[in-house]
Coordinates of C-alpha atoms in Angstrom, one line a residue:
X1 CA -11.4 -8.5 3.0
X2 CA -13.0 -5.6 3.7
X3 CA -11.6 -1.7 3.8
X4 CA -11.6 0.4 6.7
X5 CA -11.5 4.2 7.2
X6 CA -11.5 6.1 10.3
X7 CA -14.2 8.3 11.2
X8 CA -13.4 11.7 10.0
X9 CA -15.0 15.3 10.5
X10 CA -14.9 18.4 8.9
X11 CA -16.3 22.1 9.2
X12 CA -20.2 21.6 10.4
X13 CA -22.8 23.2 8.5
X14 CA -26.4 23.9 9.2
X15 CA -28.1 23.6 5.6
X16 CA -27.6 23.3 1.9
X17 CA -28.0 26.8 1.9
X18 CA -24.8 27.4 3.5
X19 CA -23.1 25.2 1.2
X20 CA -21.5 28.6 -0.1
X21 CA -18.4 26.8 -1.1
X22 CA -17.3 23.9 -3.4
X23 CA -14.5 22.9 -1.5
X24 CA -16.3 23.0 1.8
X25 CA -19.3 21.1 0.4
X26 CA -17.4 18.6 -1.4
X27 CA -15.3 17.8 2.0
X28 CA -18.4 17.0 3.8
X29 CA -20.2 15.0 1.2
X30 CA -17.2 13.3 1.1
X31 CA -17.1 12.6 5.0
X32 CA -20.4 11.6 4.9
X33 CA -19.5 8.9 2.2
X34 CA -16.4 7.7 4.0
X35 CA -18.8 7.2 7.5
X36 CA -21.2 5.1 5.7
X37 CA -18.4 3.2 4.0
X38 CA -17.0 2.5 7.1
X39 CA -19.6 1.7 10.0
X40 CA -22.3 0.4 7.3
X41 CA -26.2 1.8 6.7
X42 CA -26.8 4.3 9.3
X43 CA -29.2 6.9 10.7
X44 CA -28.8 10.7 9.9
X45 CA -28.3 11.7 13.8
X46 CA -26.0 8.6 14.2
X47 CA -23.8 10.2 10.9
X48 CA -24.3 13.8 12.8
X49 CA -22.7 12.3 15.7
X50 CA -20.1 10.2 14.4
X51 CA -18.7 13.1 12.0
X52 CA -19.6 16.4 13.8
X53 CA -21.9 17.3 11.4
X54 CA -25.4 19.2 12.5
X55 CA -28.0 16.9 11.6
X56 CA -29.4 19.7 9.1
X57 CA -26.8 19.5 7.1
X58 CA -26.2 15.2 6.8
X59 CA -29.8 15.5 5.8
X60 CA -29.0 18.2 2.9
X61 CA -25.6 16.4 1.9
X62 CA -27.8 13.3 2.3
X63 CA -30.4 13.9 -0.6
X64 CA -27.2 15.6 -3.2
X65 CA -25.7 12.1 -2.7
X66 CA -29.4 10.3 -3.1
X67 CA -30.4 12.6 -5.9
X68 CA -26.9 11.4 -7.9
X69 CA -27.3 7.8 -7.1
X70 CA -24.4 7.4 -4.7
X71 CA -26.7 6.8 -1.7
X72 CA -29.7 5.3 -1.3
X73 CA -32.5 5.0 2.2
X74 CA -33.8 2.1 3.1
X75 CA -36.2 1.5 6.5
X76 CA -35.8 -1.0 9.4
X77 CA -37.8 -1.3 12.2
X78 CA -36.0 0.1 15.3
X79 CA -36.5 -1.1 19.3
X80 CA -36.7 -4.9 18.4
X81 CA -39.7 -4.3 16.2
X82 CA -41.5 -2.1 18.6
X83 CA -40.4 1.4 17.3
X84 CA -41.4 3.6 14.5
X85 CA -39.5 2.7 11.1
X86 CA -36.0 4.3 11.2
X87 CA -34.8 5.4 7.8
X88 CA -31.2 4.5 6.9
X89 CA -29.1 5.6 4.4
X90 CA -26.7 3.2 2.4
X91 CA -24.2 3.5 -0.2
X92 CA -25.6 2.6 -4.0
X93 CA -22.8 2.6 -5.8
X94 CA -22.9 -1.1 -6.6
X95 CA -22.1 -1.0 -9.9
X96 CA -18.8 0.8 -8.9
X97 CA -15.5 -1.4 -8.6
X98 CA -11.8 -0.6 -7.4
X99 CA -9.2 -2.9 -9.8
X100 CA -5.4 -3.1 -8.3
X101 CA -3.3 -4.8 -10.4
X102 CA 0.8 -6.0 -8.5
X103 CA 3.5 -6.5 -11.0
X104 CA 6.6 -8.2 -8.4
X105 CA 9.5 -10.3 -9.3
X106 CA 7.5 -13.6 -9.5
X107 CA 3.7 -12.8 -10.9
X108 CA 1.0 -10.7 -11.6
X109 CA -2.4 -10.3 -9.1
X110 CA -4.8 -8.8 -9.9
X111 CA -7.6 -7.5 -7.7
X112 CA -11.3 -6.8 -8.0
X113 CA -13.0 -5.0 -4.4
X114 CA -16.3 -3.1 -4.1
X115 CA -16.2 0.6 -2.9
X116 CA -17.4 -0.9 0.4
X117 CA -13.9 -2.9 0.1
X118 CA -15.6 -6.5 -0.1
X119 CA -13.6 -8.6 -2.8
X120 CA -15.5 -9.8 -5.7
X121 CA -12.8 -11.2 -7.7
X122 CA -8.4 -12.5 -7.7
X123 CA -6.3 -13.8 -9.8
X124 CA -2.7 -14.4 -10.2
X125 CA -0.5 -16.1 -13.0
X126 CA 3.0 -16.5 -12.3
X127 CA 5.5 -15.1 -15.5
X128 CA 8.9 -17.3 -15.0
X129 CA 11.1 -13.8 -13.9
X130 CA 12.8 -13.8 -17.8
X131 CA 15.6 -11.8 -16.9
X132 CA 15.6 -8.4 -19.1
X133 CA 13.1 -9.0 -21.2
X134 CA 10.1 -7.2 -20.5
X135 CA 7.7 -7.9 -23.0
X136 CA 7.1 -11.6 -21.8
X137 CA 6.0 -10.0 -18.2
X138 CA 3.7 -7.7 -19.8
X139 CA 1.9 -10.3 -21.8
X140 CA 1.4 -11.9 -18.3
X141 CA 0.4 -8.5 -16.7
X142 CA -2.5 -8.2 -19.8
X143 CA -3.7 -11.6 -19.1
X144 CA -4.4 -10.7 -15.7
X145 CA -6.2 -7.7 -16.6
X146 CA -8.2 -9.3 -19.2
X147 CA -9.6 -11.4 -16.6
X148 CA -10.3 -8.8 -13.9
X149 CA -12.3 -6.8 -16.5
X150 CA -14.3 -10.0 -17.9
X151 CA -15.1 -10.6 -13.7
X152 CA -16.1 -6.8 -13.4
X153 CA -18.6 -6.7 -16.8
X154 CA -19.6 -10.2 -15.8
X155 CA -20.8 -8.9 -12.0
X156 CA -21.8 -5.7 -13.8
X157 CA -19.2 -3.3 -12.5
X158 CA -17.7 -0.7 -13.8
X159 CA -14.1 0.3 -13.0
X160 CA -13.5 3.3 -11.3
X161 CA -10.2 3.6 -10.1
X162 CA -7.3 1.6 -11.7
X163 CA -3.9 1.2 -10.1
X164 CA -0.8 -1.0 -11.4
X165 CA 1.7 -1.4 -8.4
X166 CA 4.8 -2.2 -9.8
X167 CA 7.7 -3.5 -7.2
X168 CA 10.5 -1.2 -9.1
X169 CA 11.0 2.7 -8.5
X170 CA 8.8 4.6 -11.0
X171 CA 9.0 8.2 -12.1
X172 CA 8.6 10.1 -15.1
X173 CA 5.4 12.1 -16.9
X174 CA 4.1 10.1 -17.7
X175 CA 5.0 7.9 -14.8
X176 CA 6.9 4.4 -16.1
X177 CA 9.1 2.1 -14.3
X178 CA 12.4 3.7 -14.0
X179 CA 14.8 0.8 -13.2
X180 CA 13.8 -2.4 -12.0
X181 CA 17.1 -5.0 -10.6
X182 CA 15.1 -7.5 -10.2
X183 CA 14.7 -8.1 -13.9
X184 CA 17.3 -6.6 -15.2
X185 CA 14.6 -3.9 -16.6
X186 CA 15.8 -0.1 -17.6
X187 CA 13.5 1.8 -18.8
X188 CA 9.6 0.6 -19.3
X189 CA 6.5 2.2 -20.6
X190 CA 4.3 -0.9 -18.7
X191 CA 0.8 1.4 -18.6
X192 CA 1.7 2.0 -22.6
X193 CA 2.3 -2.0 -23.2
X194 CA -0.7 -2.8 -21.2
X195 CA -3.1 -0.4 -23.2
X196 CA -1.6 -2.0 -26.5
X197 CA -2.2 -5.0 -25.2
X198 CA -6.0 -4.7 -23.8
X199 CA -7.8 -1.9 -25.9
X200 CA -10.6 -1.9 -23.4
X201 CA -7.9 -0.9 -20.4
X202 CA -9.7 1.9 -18.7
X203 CA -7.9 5.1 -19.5
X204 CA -8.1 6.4 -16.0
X205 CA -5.0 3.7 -15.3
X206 CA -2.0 5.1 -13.2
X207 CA 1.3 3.6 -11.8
X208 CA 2.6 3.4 -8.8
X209 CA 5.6 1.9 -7.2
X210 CA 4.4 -0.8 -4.2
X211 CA 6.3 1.0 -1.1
X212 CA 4.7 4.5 -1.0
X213 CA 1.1 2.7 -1.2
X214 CA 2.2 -0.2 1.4
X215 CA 3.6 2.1 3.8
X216 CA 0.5 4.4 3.7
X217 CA -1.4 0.7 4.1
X218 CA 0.3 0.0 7.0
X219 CA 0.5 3.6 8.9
X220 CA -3.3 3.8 8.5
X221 CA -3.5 0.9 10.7
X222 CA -1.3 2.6 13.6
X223 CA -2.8 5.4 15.9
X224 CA -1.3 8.1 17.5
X225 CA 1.6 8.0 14.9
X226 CA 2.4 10.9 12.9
X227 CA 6.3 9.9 11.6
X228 CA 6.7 6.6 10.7
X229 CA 9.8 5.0 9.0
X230 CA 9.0 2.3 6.6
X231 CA 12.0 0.0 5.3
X232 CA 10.9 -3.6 3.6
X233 CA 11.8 -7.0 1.2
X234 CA 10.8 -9.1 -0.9
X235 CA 11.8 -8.2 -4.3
X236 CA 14.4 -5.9 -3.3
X237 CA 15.1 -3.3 -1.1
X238 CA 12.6 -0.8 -0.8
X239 CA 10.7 1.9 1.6
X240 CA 8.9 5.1 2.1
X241 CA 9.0 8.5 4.8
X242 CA 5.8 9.3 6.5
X243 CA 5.8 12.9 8.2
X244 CA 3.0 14.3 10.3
X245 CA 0.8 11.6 8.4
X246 CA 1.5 12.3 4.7
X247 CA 4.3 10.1 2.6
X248 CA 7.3 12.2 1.5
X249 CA 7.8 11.8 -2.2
X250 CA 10.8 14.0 -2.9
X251 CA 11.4 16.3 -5.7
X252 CA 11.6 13.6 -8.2
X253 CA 9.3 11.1 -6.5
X254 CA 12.3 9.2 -5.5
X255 CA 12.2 9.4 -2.0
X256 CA 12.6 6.3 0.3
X257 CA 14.6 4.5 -2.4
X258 CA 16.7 3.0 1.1
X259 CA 17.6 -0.2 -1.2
X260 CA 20.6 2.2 -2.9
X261 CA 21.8 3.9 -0.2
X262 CA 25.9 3.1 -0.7
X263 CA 26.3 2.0 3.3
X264 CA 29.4 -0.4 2.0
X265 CA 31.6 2.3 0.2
X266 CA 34.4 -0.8 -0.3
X267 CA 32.0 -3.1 -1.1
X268 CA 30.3 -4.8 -4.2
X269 CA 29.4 -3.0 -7.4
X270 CA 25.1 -2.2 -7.6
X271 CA 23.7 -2.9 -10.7
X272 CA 22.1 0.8 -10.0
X273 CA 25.6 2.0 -11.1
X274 CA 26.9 2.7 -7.2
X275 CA 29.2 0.6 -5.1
X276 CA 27.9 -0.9 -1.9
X277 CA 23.9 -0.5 -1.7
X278 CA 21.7 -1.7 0.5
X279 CA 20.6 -4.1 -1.5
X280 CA 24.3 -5.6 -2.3
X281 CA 24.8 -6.3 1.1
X282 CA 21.4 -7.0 2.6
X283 CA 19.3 -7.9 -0.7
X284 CA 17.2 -11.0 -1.0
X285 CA 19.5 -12.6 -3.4
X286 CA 22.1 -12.0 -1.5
X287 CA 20.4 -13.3 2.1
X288 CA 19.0 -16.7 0.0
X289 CA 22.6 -17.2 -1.2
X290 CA 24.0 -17.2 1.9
X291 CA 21.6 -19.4 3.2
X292 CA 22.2 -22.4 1.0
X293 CA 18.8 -21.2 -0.9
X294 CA 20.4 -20.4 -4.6
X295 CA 18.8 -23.3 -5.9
X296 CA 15.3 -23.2 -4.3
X297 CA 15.1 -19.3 -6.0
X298 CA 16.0 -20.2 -9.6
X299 CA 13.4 -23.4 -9.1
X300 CA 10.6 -22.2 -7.9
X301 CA 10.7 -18.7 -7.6
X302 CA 11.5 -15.6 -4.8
X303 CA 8.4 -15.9 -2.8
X304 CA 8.6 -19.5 -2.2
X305 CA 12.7 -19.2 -1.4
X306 CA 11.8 -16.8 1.3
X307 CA 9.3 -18.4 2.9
X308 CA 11.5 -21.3 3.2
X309 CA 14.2 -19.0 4.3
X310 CA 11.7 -18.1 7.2
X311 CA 10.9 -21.4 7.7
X312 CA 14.8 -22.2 8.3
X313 CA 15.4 -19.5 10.4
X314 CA 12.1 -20.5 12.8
X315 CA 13.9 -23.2 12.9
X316 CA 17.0 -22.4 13.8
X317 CA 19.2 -23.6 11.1
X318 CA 22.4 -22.6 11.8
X319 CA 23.6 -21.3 8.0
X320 CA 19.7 -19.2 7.6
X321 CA 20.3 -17.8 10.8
X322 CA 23.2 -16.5 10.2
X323 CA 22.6 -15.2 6.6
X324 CA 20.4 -13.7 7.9
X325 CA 21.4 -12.1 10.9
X326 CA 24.2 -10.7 8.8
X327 CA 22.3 -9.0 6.5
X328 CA 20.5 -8.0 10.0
X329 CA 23.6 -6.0 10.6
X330 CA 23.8 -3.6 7.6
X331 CA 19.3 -3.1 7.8
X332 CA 20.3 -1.9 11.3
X333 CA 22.8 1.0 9.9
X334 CA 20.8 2.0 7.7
X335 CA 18.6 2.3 10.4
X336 CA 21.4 4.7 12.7
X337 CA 21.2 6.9 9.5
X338 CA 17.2 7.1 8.6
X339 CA 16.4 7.6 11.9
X340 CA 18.6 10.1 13.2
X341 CA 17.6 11.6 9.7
X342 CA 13.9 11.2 10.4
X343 CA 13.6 11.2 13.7
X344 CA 10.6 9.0 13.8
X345 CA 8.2 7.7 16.6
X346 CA 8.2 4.4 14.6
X347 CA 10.3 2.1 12.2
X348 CA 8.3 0.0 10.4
X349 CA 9.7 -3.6 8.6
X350 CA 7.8 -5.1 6.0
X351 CA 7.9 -7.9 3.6
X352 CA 9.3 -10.8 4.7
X353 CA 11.6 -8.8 7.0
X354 CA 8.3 -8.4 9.4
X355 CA 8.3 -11.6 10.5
X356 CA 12.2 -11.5 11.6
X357 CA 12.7 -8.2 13.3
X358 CA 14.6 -9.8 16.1
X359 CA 18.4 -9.7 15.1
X360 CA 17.2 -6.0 13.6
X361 CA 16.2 -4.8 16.9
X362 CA 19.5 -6.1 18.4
X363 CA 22.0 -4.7 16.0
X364 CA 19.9 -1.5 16.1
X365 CA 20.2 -1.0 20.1
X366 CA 23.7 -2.0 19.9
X367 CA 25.2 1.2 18.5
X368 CA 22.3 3.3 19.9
X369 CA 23.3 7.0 20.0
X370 CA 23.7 9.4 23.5
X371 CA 22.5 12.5 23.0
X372 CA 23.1 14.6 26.3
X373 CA 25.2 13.0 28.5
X374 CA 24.2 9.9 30.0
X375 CA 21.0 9.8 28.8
X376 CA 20.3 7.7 25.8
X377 CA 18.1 9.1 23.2
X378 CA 14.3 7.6 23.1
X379 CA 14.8 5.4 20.0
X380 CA 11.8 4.4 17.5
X381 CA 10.1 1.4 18.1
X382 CA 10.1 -1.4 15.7
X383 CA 7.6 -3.0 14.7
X384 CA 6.8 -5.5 12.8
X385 CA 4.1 -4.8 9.4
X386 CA 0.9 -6.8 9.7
X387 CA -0.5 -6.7 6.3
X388 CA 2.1 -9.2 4.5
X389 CA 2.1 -10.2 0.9
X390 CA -1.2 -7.8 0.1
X391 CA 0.7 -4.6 1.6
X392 CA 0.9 -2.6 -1.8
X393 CA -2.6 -4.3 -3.1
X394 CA -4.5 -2.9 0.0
X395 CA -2.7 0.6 -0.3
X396 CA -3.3 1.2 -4.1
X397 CA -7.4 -0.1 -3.2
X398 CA -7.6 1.8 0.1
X399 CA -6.0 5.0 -2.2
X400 CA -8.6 4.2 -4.7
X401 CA -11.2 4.7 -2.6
X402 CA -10.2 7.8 -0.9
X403 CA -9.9 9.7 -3.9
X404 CA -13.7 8.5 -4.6
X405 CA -15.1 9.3 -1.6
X406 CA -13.2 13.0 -1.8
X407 CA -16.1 13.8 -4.6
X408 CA -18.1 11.6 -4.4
X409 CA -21.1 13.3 -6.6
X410 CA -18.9 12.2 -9.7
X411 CA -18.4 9.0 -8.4
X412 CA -21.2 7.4 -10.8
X413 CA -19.5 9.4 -14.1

């Protein structure tokens, strides 16, 4: 795996002697960082070019980052050995790792990347899905860190940036899981049991529920798209609002929760406490149920009961595909809401809904609205997310490293 960034650019400036203010410094040592992490060792003029930059002030910015050890020059020998020695600069933060931990209904993954994104270590141990009891999930959860940190002082890393996606709404200050149906969890302090757990848990740790960090994942490989509706499952129902590039959060951090919207007002009670979610009518439990798959999710887990739920579908057995293409039906009204809400340039399906966007597509276009006339509006595309399983892992690493590479002269403290 390896992480990539877009080319950025910022405010050019001419020397270090202009580097008047923090902020403005601090932005372009940061895009300098950010080029190098994405398009690998390169020249001074070739950083001036690709960020706007003057090449004056790369080569001040240059020796701040050299001087504190994030950056290092090395020479090669340009025009196929023929030219003088061309000095590049590199990134030397090699002692420097991101750790993501995922927390979902079935396991906990850990995983280990280098700022340049290249993964140095996973592991995952599945934790049986004890209904309600979530002390037996966090012992799991601590295992899994214990082992990411033995890997990172074992390769000589040290963790900068720690994130624990959890696949449950999270809120609170400090931030714990608010509510999480798929375990029957109220309530949990997990960032508090995993520090009990693990003394040696790095105390820059922070939580994070999976959909806000998948979603900004899976916009960041889309161009040209500032609004972007993101609706997926797996465990749950879950989701996130991107507008003019930045994900919504809402006053309480809440927003995007599309698995409780009531869009069944006579329908089943919500363990949430409403009648008719989302996720009563169009939930993976519900979907696997329908499909004849009960048995195959107590067994041997959700993950492996909805890949062979897609694996029916493909195949066009009859009672999948139409479990399925029921629960198709409500996903698309929630749609007709969000997006007349929203107004978005794109809907975005993730989780295991990205490989079966079909049925979603039709049942959306059938009940599209008319604005003016006979003119129908120019509904969203849907599309299909491409990052899978590792949506929410790549988001909390690809955060990670943002947030380094936005100061990066403290990135070695």
């Amino acid at each position: 795996m390896s992480t990539q960034t877009s080319g950025s650019s910022g405010p050019a400036i001419d020397s270090a002697n202009s580097l008047v203010s923090g902020d403005v410094r601090r932005h372009n040592l940061g895009i300098v960082a950010s080029y190098l992490v994405s398009n690998g060792p390169s020249s001074r003029s070739q950083i001036a070019d690709g960020t706007g930059l003057t090449r004056g002030a790369v080569t001040a910015l240059a020796k701040l980052l050299t001087d504190a050890g994030v950056l290092r020059a090395t020479e090669t020998v340009a025009d196929g050995g023929k030219g003088r020695p061309l000095t590049l600069l590199e990134l030397a933060a090699a002692d420097i790792a991101i750790l993501a931990l995922q927390l979902d209904a079935d396991q906990a993954t850990a995983l280990l990347v280098s700022l340049a994104g290249d993964t140095l270590f996973r592991f995952a141990e599945h934790h049986g899905r004890p209904m309600g009891d979530p002390e037996p999930v966090l012992d799991v959860l601590a295992r899994v860190l214990d082992r990411a940190l033995a890997a990172a002082a074992g390769a000589g890393r040290r963790i900068a940036d720690l994130t624990v996606v959890v696949f449950a709404p999270v809120g609170g200050d400090p931030a714990q899981v608010i509510a999480d149906t798929d375990l029957a969890w109220g309530t949990v302090d997990v960032l508090g049991g995993l520090g009990k757990r693990v003394p040696g848990m790095p105390d820059i740790a922070r939580l994070s529920a999976d959909a806000p960090v998948a979603a900004l994942a899976e916009h960041s490989r889309l161009t040209g798209v500032g609004d972007m509706l993101y609706l997926k499952s797996n465990s749950g129902i879950g989701g996130a609002m991107i507008v003019d590039g930045r994900l919504v959060e809402g006053a309480h951090g809440l927003a995007g929760a599309f698995g409780h919207l009531p869009v069944d007002h006579d329908g089943a009670q919500c363990p949430c406490g409403q009648r008719g979610c989302l996720v009563t009518v169009a939930g993976p439990d519900v979907v696997l149920e329908a499909a004849g798959l009960g048995g195959e999710l107590e067994k041997n887990g959700l993950t492996s009961a909805l890949a062979e739920l897609t694996r029916r579908i493909a195949s066009a057995d009859e009672q999948a595909t139409a479990a399925w293409e029921e629960a198709a039906i409500w996903v698309a009204r929630t749609l007709h809401i969000l997006t007349m809400s929203l107004d978005p340039q794109v809907v975005m399906l993730g989780g295991y809904w990205a490989g079966l966007t079909g049925p979603v597509r039709k049942a959306f276009a059938g009940n599209r609205p008319i604005i003016a006339g006979t003119q129908p509006w120019d509904e969203p595309e849907i599309v299909s997310g491409q990052l899978g399983d590792d949506a929410a892992l790549l988001g909390a690493v690809w955060a990670a490293r943002d947030r380094l590479l936005q100061d990066p002269l403290h990135m070695n403290t």
